[in-house]
Coordinates of C-alpha atoms in Angstrom, one line a residue:
M526 CA 0.0 0.0 0.0
V527 CA 1.0 3.6 -0.5
N528 CA 2.3 5.2 2.7
R529 CA -0.7 7.3 3.8
K530 CA 1.2 9.2 6.5
F531 CA 3.8 10.3 3.9
L532 CA 1.1 11.5 1.5
S533 CA -0.8 13.3 4.2
E534 CA 2.2 15.2 5.4
A535 CA 3.2 16.0 1.9
W536 CA -0.3 17.2 1.0
T537 CA -0.4 19.8 3.7
T538 CA 2.7 21.5 2.3
F539 CA 1.4 21.9 -1.2
T540 CA -0.3 24.9 -2.8
A541 CA -3.6 24.2 -4.6
F542 CA -1.8 24.2 -8.0
E543 CA 0.8 21.7 -6.7
R544 CA -2.0 19.5 -5.2
F545 CA -3.7 19.2 -8.6
F546 CA -0.6 18.1 -10.4
F547 CA 0.6 15.8 -7.6
G548 CA -2.8 14.1 -7.4
F549 CA -2.7 13.7 -11.2
S550 CA 0.7 12.1 -11.1
L551 CA -0.5 9.6 -8.5
V552 CA -3.3 8.5 -10.8
L553 CA -0.7 7.9 -13.5
L554 CA 1.7 6.1 -11.2
F555 CA -0.8 3.8 -9.4
D556 CA -3.6 3.2 -11.8
S557 CA -3.7 -0.5 -12.2
H558 CA -4.3 -0.2 -15.9
T559 CA -1.2 1.9 -16.6
L560 CA 1.5 0.6 -14.3
S561 CA 1.8 -2.5 -12.2
Y562 CA 2.6 -1.5 -8.6
R563 CA 5.8 -2.7 -7.2
P564 CA 7.3 -2.0 -3.7
R565 CA 10.4 -0.5 -5.2
C566 CA 8.3 2.1 -7.0
D567 CA 6.9 3.2 -3.6
G568 CA 10.4 3.3 -2.2
R569 CA 11.6 5.5 -4.9
L570 CA 8.6 7.7 -4.6
R571 CA 9.3 8.2 -0.9
S572 CA 12.8 9.3 -1.6
L573 CA 11.6 12.2 -3.7
P574 CA 10.9 15.4 -1.8
P575 CA 7.2 16.3 -2.5
R576 CA 7.9 19.6 -4.1
I577 CA 10.6 18.1 -6.3
H578 CA 8.2 15.4 -7.3
C579 CA 5.7 18.0 -8.2
K580 CA 8.2 19.9 -10.3
C581 CA 9.1 16.7 -12.2
I582 CA 5.6 16.6 -13.8
Q583 CA 6.0 20.0 -15.6
F584 CA 7.7 20.6 -18.9
A585 CA 11.3 21.7 -19.0
P586 CA 11.6 25.1 -17.5
G587 CA 11.1 28.1 -19.9
G588 CA 13.6 30.8 -20.7
L589 CA 16.7 29.3 -22.2
H590 CA 16.4 27.2 -25.4
S591 CA 16.9 23.5 -24.8
W592 CA 19.6 22.1 -27.1
S593 CA 19.4 18.6 -28.4
L594 CA 22.5 16.6 -27.4
G595 CA 23.2 15.8 -31.1
D596 CA 23.4 19.5 -32.0
F597 CA 25.4 20.2 -28.8
G598 CA 27.9 17.6 -29.8
Q599 CA 28.4 19.2 -33.2
V600 CA 28.8 22.9 -32.2
G601 CA 29.3 22.8 -28.4
S602 CA 33.0 23.6 -28.8
T603 CA 32.1 27.0 -30.4
L604 CA 29.9 28.0 -27.5
L605 CA 32.3 27.8 -24.6
S606 CA 31.3 31.3 -23.4
F607 CA 27.6 30.7 -23.5
V608 CA 25.2 29.4 -20.9
L609 CA 22.8 26.8 -22.4
R610 CA 20.3 24.2 -21.3
L611 CA 20.4 20.4 -22.1
V612 CA 17.8 17.8 -21.3
G613 CA 18.2 14.0 -21.3
R614 CA 18.1 10.8 -19.3
I615 CA 20.9 9.8 -16.9
R616 CA 22.9 6.8 -18.1
T617 CA 25.6 6.8 -15.4
Y618 CA 26.6 8.9 -12.4
R619 CA 29.5 9.0 -10.1
L620 CA 30.8 11.0 -7.1
A621 CA 34.4 12.4 -7.3
G622 CA 34.8 13.7 -3.8
S623 CA 32.3 15.6 -1.6
K624 CA 32.1 18.6 -4.0
L625 CA 32.2 17.1 -7.5
I626 CA 29.6 15.0 -9.3
F627 CA 29.8 13.6 -12.8
F628 CA 26.9 12.1 -14.7
D629 CA 26.2 11.2 -18.3
I630 CA 22.9 12.1 -20.0
V631 CA 21.7 10.6 -23.2
Q632 CA 19.1 11.7 -25.8
N633 CA 18.4 10.0 -29.1
G634 CA 21.6 8.0 -29.0
H635 CA 23.9 11.0 -28.1
K636 CA 25.7 11.2 -24.8
V637 CA 27.0 14.3 -23.0
Q638 CA 29.0 14.4 -19.7
V639 CA 27.8 16.8 -17.0
M640 CA 30.0 18.1 -14.3
C641 CA 28.5 19.6 -11.1
N642 CA 31.1 21.4 -9.0
L643 CA 29.9 22.8 -5.8
R644 CA 32.3 25.7 -6.1
Q645 CA 30.6 26.8 -9.3
L646 CA 27.1 26.6 -8.0
P647 CA 26.4 29.9 -6.3
G648 CA 24.0 29.8 -3.4
I649 CA 24.0 26.0 -3.1
T650 CA 24.9 24.6 0.3
P651 CA 26.9 21.3 0.8
E652 CA 23.8 19.7 2.1
A653 CA 21.8 20.6 -1.0
F654 CA 24.6 19.3 -3.1
K655 CA 24.6 15.9 -1.3
K656 CA 20.8 15.7 -1.7
L657 CA 21.3 16.1 -5.5
Y658 CA 23.6 13.0 -5.6
R659 CA 21.2 11.0 -3.5
L660 CA 18.5 12.0 -5.9
L661 CA 20.2 10.8 -9.1
R662 CA 19.1 7.5 -10.6
R663 CA 19.7 5.8 -13.9
G664 CA 16.8 6.6 -16.2
D665 CA 15.8 9.9 -14.6
A666 CA 15.1 12.7 -17.0
F667 CA 17.0 15.9 -16.0
S668 CA 17.4 19.5 -17.2
V669 CA 20.9 20.8 -17.0
T670 CA 21.9 24.5 -17.3
G671 CA 25.6 25.3 -17.8
R672 CA 28.6 26.2 -20.0
P673 CA 30.4 23.9 -22.5
H674 CA 33.9 22.9 -21.4
R675 CA 36.7 20.7 -22.7
T676 CA 38.2 18.4 -20.1
G677 CA 41.9 17.6 -19.9
R678 CA 41.1 14.4 -22.0
G679 CA 39.4 16.5 -24.6
E680 CA 35.8 15.3 -23.8
L681 CA 33.1 17.9 -24.4
T682 CA 31.4 18.5 -21.0
V683 CA 28.7 20.8 -19.6
V684 CA 29.7 22.5 -16.3
A685 CA 26.5 23.1 -14.4
T686 CA 25.9 26.7 -13.4
E687 CA 22.7 25.8 -11.6
L688 CA 21.6 22.8 -9.7
P689 CA 20.3 20.3 -12.2
Q690 CA 16.5 19.9 -12.1
L691 CA 14.7 16.5 -12.1
L692 CA 12.0 16.5 -14.8
S693 CA 10.7 13.0 -14.5
P694 CA 11.9 10.2 -12.1
C695 CA 12.4 6.6 -13.2
L696 CA 10.8 4.6 -10.4
H697 CA 12.4 1.3 -11.3
D698 CA 16.0 0.2 -11.4
V699 CA 17.1 0.4 -15.0
P700 CA 19.1 -2.9 -15.6
L701 CA 22.7 -2.8 -16.8
D702 CA 22.0 -5.6 -19.3
A703 CA 18.5 -6.0 -20.8
K704 CA 19.2 -7.4 -24.2
E705 CA 16.1 -9.1 -25.5
H706 CA 15.8 -12.9 -25.6
E707 CA 12.8 -15.1 -25.9
N708 CA 12.1 -15.1 -22.2
S709 CA 13.4 -11.7 -21.2
P710 CA 11.8 -10.3 -18.1
Y711 CA 12.1 -6.8 -19.4
P712 CA 9.6 -5.1 -21.8
R713 CA 11.0 -3.4 -24.9
H714 CA 10.8 0.1 -23.5
V715 CA 13.2 -1.0 -20.7
Q716 CA 15.5 -2.7 -23.2
F717 CA 15.7 0.6 -25.2
L718 CA 16.7 2.4 -22.0
A719 CA 19.4 -0.1 -21.1
D720 CA 20.9 -1.3 -24.4
Q721 CA 22.1 1.2 -27.0
T722 CA 22.4 -1.5 -29.7
T723 CA 18.7 -2.4 -29.4
T724 CA 17.9 1.3 -29.9
D725 CA 20.3 1.6 -32.9
I726 CA 18.6 -1.3 -34.7
I727 CA 15.2 0.4 -34.5
K728 CA 16.7 3.7 -35.7
A729 CA 18.3 1.8 -38.6
R730 CA 14.9 0.4 -39.4
S731 CA 13.5 4.0 -39.6
A732 CA 16.5 5.0 -41.8
I733 CA 15.9 2.0 -44.2
I734 CA 12.2 2.9 -44.6
Q735 CA 13.1 6.5 -45.2
Y736 CA 15.6 5.5 -47.9
L737 CA 13.0 3.3 -49.6
R738 CA 10.5 6.0 -49.6
Q739 CA 12.9 8.6 -51.0
F740 CA 14.1 6.2 -53.7
F741 CA 10.6 5.9 -55.1
L742 CA 9.7 9.6 -54.7
D743 CA 12.9 10.5 -56.6
R744 CA 11.6 8.3 -59.5
S745 CA 8.1 10.0 -59.7
F746 CA 6.2 7.3 -57.7
M747 CA 3.2 8.3 -55.6
E748 CA 2.8 6.9 -52.1
V749 CA -0.6 5.6 -51.4
N750 CA -2.6 3.8 -48.7
T751 CA -4.9 0.9 -49.5
P752 CA -7.4 -1.0 -47.4
I753 CA -6.2 -3.3 -44.6
V754 CA -9.7 -4.8 -43.8
N755 CA -11.1 -6.5 -46.8
S756 CA -13.9 -8.9 -47.7
I757 CA -11.4 -11.2 -49.4
A758 CA -7.7 -11.5 -48.4
G759 CA -6.2 -11.7 -51.9
G760 CA -2.8 -11.1 -53.3
A761 CA -1.0 -14.2 -52.0
I762 CA -1.6 -17.7 -50.8
A763 CA -1.7 -17.7 -47.0
R764 CA -4.0 -18.2 -44.0
P765 CA -5.7 -14.9 -43.1
F766 CA -6.9 -13.4 -39.9
Y767 CA -10.7 -13.1 -39.8
T768 CA -12.6 -10.3 -38.2
S769 CA -16.0 -8.5 -38.3
A770 CA -17.4 -5.0 -38.3
T771 CA -20.2 -3.6 -36.2
E772 CA -21.7 -2.0 -39.3
F773 CA -21.8 -5.4 -41.2
P774 CA -22.5 -8.0 -38.5
D775 CA -23.3 -10.7 -41.0
R776 CA -20.1 -10.4 -43.1
Q777 CA -16.8 -12.1 -42.5
L778 CA -14.0 -9.7 -43.1
S779 CA -10.2 -10.4 -43.4
L780 CA -7.0 -8.5 -42.6
R781 CA -5.1 -8.2 -45.8
I782 CA -2.3 -10.6 -46.6
A783 CA -0.9 -8.3 -49.3
P784 CA -1.8 -4.9 -50.8
E785 CA -1.2 -6.1 -54.4
L786 CA -4.7 -6.2 -55.9
W787 CA -5.6 -2.8 -54.5
L788 CA -2.5 -1.2 -55.9
K789 CA -3.1 -2.7 -59.3
R790 CA -6.6 -1.3 -59.3
L791 CA -4.9 2.2 -59.0
V792 CA -2.8 1.4 -62.0
V793 CA -6.0 0.5 -63.9
G794 CA -7.3 3.9 -62.8
G795 CA -4.5 5.8 -64.4
F796 CA -1.9 6.0 -61.6
D797 CA 1.1 4.7 -63.5
R798 CA 3.6 4.6 -60.6
V799 CA 2.4 3.9 -57.1
F800 CA 4.0 2.4 -53.9
E801 CA 2.9 1.6 -50.4
I802 CA 4.8 0.9 -47.2
G803 CA 2.6 -0.7 -44.6
P804 CA 1.5 -3.8 -42.6
S805 CA 0.2 -7.1 -43.8
F806 CA -1.1 -10.1 -41.8
R807 CA -0.8 -13.8 -42.2
N808 CA -2.3 -16.2 -39.6
E809 CA 0.8 -18.5 -39.5
G810 CA 3.6 -19.4 -37.3
I811 CA 6.3 -17.4 -35.5
D812 CA 10.0 -18.1 -35.9
K813 CA 13.3 -16.3 -36.4
T814 CA 12.2 -14.8 -39.7
H815 CA 8.4 -14.8 -39.6
N816 CA 5.8 -12.9 -37.6
P817 CA 2.1 -12.9 -38.3
E818 CA 2.1 -9.1 -38.5
F819 CA 4.8 -7.8 -40.8
T820 CA 5.7 -4.7 -42.9
T821 CA 6.1 -4.7 -46.7
C822 CA 6.9 -2.3 -49.4
E823 CA 5.3 -2.8 -52.8
F824 CA 5.4 -0.7 -56.0
Y825 CA 3.7 -1.0 -59.4
H826 CA 5.2 0.6 -62.5
A827 CA 3.1 0.7 -65.7
Y828 CA 5.0 -0.1 -68.9
A829 CA 7.9 -1.7 -67.0
N830 CA 9.1 -5.3 -67.8
L831 CA 11.1 -7.8 -65.8
E832 CA 14.4 -6.4 -66.9
D833 CA 13.4 -2.9 -65.7
L834 CA 12.4 -4.4 -62.3
L835 CA 15.6 -6.3 -61.8
S836 CA 17.6 -3.3 -62.7
M837 CA 15.7 -1.1 -60.2
T838 CA 16.2 -3.7 -57.5
E839 CA 20.0 -3.7 -58.1
S840 CA 20.1 0.1 -57.9
L841 CA 18.0 0.2 -54.8
L842 CA 19.8 -2.4 -52.7
S843 CA 23.4 -1.5 -53.8
G844 CA 22.7 2.1 -52.9
M845 CA 21.1 1.2 -49.6
A846 CA 24.0 -1.1 -48.7
Q847 CA 26.4 1.8 -49.2
H848 CA 24.1 4.2 -47.3
I849 CA 24.1 1.9 -44.3
R850 CA 27.9 1.5 -44.3
D851 CA 28.3 5.3 -44.5
T852 CA 25.9 6.0 -41.5
N853 CA 27.2 3.1 -39.3
K854 CA 30.3 5.0 -38.4
D855 CA 30.5 3.9 -34.8
G856 CA 30.1 0.3 -35.8
T857 CA 27.3 -0.6 -33.4
L858 CA 25.4 -2.4 -36.2
K859 CA 26.8 -5.5 -37.9
P860 CA 25.3 -5.4 -41.4
T861 CA 25.8 -8.2 -43.9
E862 CA 29.2 -8.2 -45.6
V863 CA 28.0 -9.8 -48.9
D864 CA 29.0 -8.1 -52.1
F865 CA 26.4 -5.8 -53.6
S866 CA 28.3 -5.1 -56.8
T867 CA 26.0 -5.0 -59.8
P868 CA 24.8 -6.8 -61.8
F869 CA 23.5 -9.4 -59.5
R870 CA 23.9 -13.1 -60.3
R871 CA 20.9 -14.9 -61.9
I872 CA 19.9 -18.5 -61.7
D873 CA 17.1 -20.1 -63.7
F874 CA 14.6 -21.9 -61.4
L875 CA 14.1 -25.1 -63.4
T876 CA 17.5 -25.4 -65.0
G877 CA 19.1 -24.7 -61.7
I878 CA 17.3 -27.6 -60.1
E879 CA 17.9 -29.9 -63.1
E880 CA 21.7 -29.2 -63.0
K881 CA 21.8 -30.1 -59.3
I882 CA 19.8 -33.3 -59.5
G883 CA 21.2 -34.5 -62.8
R884 CA 17.9 -35.2 -64.5
K885 CA 15.0 -33.4 -66.3
L886 CA 11.9 -32.5 -64.5
P887 CA 8.6 -34.0 -65.8
D888 CA 6.0 -31.9 -67.7
L889 CA 4.5 -29.8 -65.0
T890 CA 1.2 -29.3 -66.8
S891 CA 0.5 -33.0 -67.2
P892 CA -2.3 -34.5 -65.0
D893 CA 0.1 -36.8 -63.1
A894 CA 2.7 -34.1 -62.5
V895 CA 2.3 -34.3 -58.7
A896 CA 2.8 -38.1 -58.7
Q897 CA 5.9 -37.8 -60.9
V898 CA 7.5 -35.1 -58.7
K899 CA 6.7 -37.1 -55.6
Q900 CA 8.4 -40.1 -57.1
L901 CA 11.4 -37.8 -57.9
F902 CA 11.5 -37.0 -54.1
K903 CA 11.6 -40.7 -53.3
D904 CA 14.4 -41.3 -55.9
L905 CA 16.4 -38.5 -54.4
S906 CA 15.7 -39.7 -50.8
L907 CA 14.0 -36.5 -49.9
E908 CA 11.3 -36.1 -47.4
I909 CA 8.0 -35.2 -49.0
P910 CA 6.5 -32.0 -47.5
E911 CA 3.2 -31.9 -45.7
A912 CA 0.2 -31.4 -48.1
P913 CA 2.3 -32.0 -51.2
T914 CA 0.7 -29.9 -53.8
L915 CA 2.7 -29.2 -57.0
P916 CA 3.7 -25.6 -55.9
R917 CA 4.9 -26.9 -52.5
L918 CA 6.9 -29.7 -54.0
L919 CA 8.6 -27.5 -56.5
D920 CA 9.3 -24.8 -53.9
E921 CA 10.9 -27.5 -51.7
L922 CA 13.2 -28.6 -54.5
C923 CA 14.3 -25.0 -55.0
S924 CA 14.9 -24.4 -51.3
I925 CA 17.1 -27.6 -51.1
Y926 CA 19.1 -27.2 -54.3
V927 CA 19.1 -23.6 -55.4
E928 CA 18.5 -21.2 -52.6
P929 CA 21.6 -22.3 -50.6
E930 CA 23.7 -21.2 -53.6
C931 CA 22.4 -17.6 -53.2
V932 CA 24.8 -16.0 -50.7
N933 CA 25.7 -12.9 -52.5
P934 CA 22.6 -11.2 -54.1
T935 CA 21.1 -13.6 -56.6
F936 CA 17.9 -13.5 -58.7
I937 CA 16.1 -16.9 -59.1
I938 CA 14.2 -16.2 -62.3
N939 CA 11.4 -17.9 -64.3
P940 CA 9.8 -20.2 -61.7
P941 CA 6.9 -22.5 -62.8
E942 CA 3.6 -20.8 -63.6
C943 CA 1.9 -22.6 -60.7
L944 CA 4.1 -20.8 -58.2
S945 CA 3.1 -17.3 -59.4
P946 CA -0.6 -17.1 -60.3
L947 CA -0.6 -13.2 -60.5
S948 CA 2.3 -12.9 -63.0
K949 CA 2.5 -13.2 -66.7
S950 CA 3.7 -16.6 -68.0
F951 CA 5.5 -17.9 -71.1
I952 CA 7.0 -21.1 -72.5
H953 CA 10.6 -21.4 -71.4
P954 CA 12.9 -21.6 -74.4
V955 CA 15.2 -24.2 -72.9
T956 CA 13.0 -26.5 -70.8
G957 CA 9.7 -26.1 -72.7
Q958 CA 7.9 -25.6 -69.4
R959 CA 5.3 -22.9 -68.7
V960 CA 7.0 -20.4 -66.4
A961 CA 6.3 -17.0 -64.9
A962 CA 8.0 -13.8 -65.8
R963 CA 9.3 -13.4 -62.3
G964 CA 12.4 -12.9 -60.3
E965 CA 13.1 -13.4 -56.6
L966 CA 16.1 -11.9 -55.0
F967 CA 17.9 -14.1 -52.4
I968 CA 20.7 -12.9 -50.1
E969 CA 22.4 -15.3 -47.7
G970 CA 19.9 -18.0 -48.7
K971 CA 16.8 -15.9 -47.8
E972 CA 14.2 -14.3 -50.0
V973 CA 14.4 -10.5 -49.8
V974 CA 12.5 -9.2 -53.0
N975 CA 9.8 -10.7 -55.2
T976 CA 9.1 -9.0 -58.5
Y977 CA 7.3 -9.9 -61.8
E978 CA 5.4 -8.8 -64.8
E979 CA 1.7 -8.6 -63.8
E980 CA -0.9 -10.8 -65.5
N981 CA -3.3 -8.3 -67.2
S982 CA -5.5 -10.7 -69.2
P983 CA -8.9 -11.1 -67.3
S984 CA -9.4 -14.6 -68.8
E985 CA -5.9 -15.8 -68.0
Q986 CA -6.1 -14.4 -64.5
R987 CA -9.3 -16.2 -63.9
R988 CA -7.7 -19.5 -65.0
K989 CA -4.8 -18.9 -62.7
F990 CA -7.1 -18.0 -59.8
E991 CA -9.0 -21.2 -60.3
D992 CA -5.7 -23.2 -60.2
Q993 CA -4.7 -21.3 -57.1
V994 CA -8.0 -22.2 -55.3
R995 CA -7.5 -25.8 -56.2
Y996 CA -4.0 -25.9 -54.8
S997 CA -5.0 -24.0 -51.7
K998 CA -7.8 -26.5 -50.9
D999 CA -5.3 -29.3 -51.2
A1000 CA -2.9 -27.5 -48.8
D1001 CA -5.6 -26.4 -46.3
E1002 CA -4.9 -22.7 -47.1
S1003 CA -7.4 -19.9 -47.8
S1004 CA -7.8 -18.6 -51.3
E1005 CA -10.8 -17.1 -53.1
I1006 CA -11.4 -15.7 -56.5
D1007 CA -11.6 -11.9 -56.2
E1008 CA -14.4 -11.2 -58.7
S1009 CA -14.1 -7.4 -58.2
Y1010 CA -10.4 -7.5 -59.2
L1011 CA -11.2 -9.5 -62.3
E1012 CA -13.8 -6.9 -63.2
A1013 CA -11.2 -4.2 -62.7
L1014 CA -8.9 -6.0 -65.2
E1015 CA -11.7 -5.7 -67.8
W1016 CA -11.1 -1.9 -67.8
G1017 CA -7.6 -2.5 -69.0
L1018 CA -4.4 -3.0 -66.9
P1019 CA -1.4 -1.7 -68.9
A1020 CA 1.7 -3.9 -69.1
T1021 CA 2.8 -3.5 -65.5
G1022 CA 5.7 -4.5 -63.4
G1023 CA 5.1 -5.3 -59.7
W1024 CA 7.7 -5.4 -56.9
G1025 CA 7.5 -6.4 -53.2
C1026 CA 10.0 -6.5 -50.3
G1027 CA 9.7 -7.6 -46.7
I1028 CA 11.0 -4.7 -44.7
D1029 CA 11.5 -6.7 -41.6
R1030 CA 13.9 -9.1 -43.3
L1031 CA 15.6 -6.3 -45.1
C1032 CA 16.3 -4.7 -41.7
M1033 CA 17.7 -7.9 -40.4
L1034 CA 20.0 -8.0 -43.3
F1035 CA 21.4 -4.5 -42.9
T1036 CA 21.6 -4.4 -39.1
G1037 CA 23.0 -7.9 -38.5
A1038 CA 20.0 -8.9 -36.3
K1039 CA 19.5 -12.6 -36.1
R1040 CA 15.8 -12.6 -35.3
I1041 CA 12.9 -10.7 -36.7
A1042 CA 11.9 -9.8 -33.1
D1043 CA 15.1 -7.7 -32.9
V1044 CA 14.0 -5.3 -35.7
L1045 CA 10.4 -4.9 -34.6
P1046 CA 9.9 -2.1 -32.0
F1047 CA 7.9 -4.3 -29.7
G1048 CA 9.0 -7.8 -30.8
T1049 CA 6.9 -10.6 -32.3
L1050 CA 3.2 -11.4 -31.6
R1051 CA 4.4 -13.6 -28.8
A1052 CA 6.0 -10.7 -27.0
V1053 CA 3.1 -8.3 -27.7
T1054 CA 0.5 -10.6 -26.3
R1055 CA 2.5 -11.8 -23.3
R1056 CA 0.7 -11.0 -20.0

């Protein structure tokens, strides 16, 4: 329980204005819906003088402009004769004698040392100085007023000219090591306070998304937002999340599994270059590279063919790799060291498999194609995947024999038509098989980009949708024919190139993160739903 005697004594010393804000702070601190009460919270609260605690609720004091620590680090040396104000959280603090305190404050990844010398704090008694040291805790937000100074070691420091002011206390002990792992007891916001690398990864994610956005804007693409809640979760083969709306109680709705069909409707409507960065949802498992909620970037470019798409992919990723290297000056991130020199290597899907297994694949359009490919698995002593549809069998062969060869950026091109129902298809000049005009970029054995020429024939698209529905039923997955999309195609979809990239995996690649949870601000669905 909260110490009632302490609160009663404190309350009598407050003005009406202070009572309002202190009471409001207690609601925030002890409301069971906002913060789980722990005894150490109460202990820290008792250590705060009531009036100081009241002050900590207000904004940084007015008057002087508060410099960001990043700006101060760049120009602080030119301001040695000026008094300025900095704000930030305490990372470390130490007492260097009875009249000297050092502490580091951090803000947005920048750190500045603060020196409090009793001799340079006019009107401050030794007792008040000691109270300041007893007040300091890791994680506290402080305002510091003082002059820039270079120490004997050359470190840029702020020498306080006023007693630093507590703006907001941290009522818990910030851990020294809170790196996330599957069973970490610390929530993500605590990990950010304690571990700079965790913070740097999320900042790198923001920089990667910004780079993507600017890349497309510089090429006259328009950013758009398309529906997330749909009547049909089209655009890919996957198990969707189902939901409902109060307005339509009798309708089953779905969260989108991809924005593709909506974006192509915009191309039909005359928007020749569009892109979207946003979330998609697939009701499937969680592992090191998969989360049911994930972020993608997709673009659609009218009058672009597969060669145009592959060339844009090379320009985008080689430029992004260099950008990350240039900005990772302190080396806190460990991005991939693969070679992004262009042009990227290309491997043909079918011939790549045939070269590895030493035999030709059967005719994939024949009625007994599934049986023949399953027999091939037995001949090669391979385990047949669960629900062995033709797409799953072929995808498994590629994952065994071709994808491991893709360490440096490599396009796997021209997969069988059944693996890509939304792309244009043609007869392969070497194998004679019906294949898709599609390329998938793999780096370090993992798919990063998927791109293809879009099917724009309504009749061909209907045929491919029907095949997709049949395969999905065999694999216990969800797939429906989107009649409204087929109707949109009847208005004429220009020859269009489409492109999609999983941003979470891209962030893993360029930050060195080993798990998708590390590049998500609040981890996977498992962490988000943990109670």
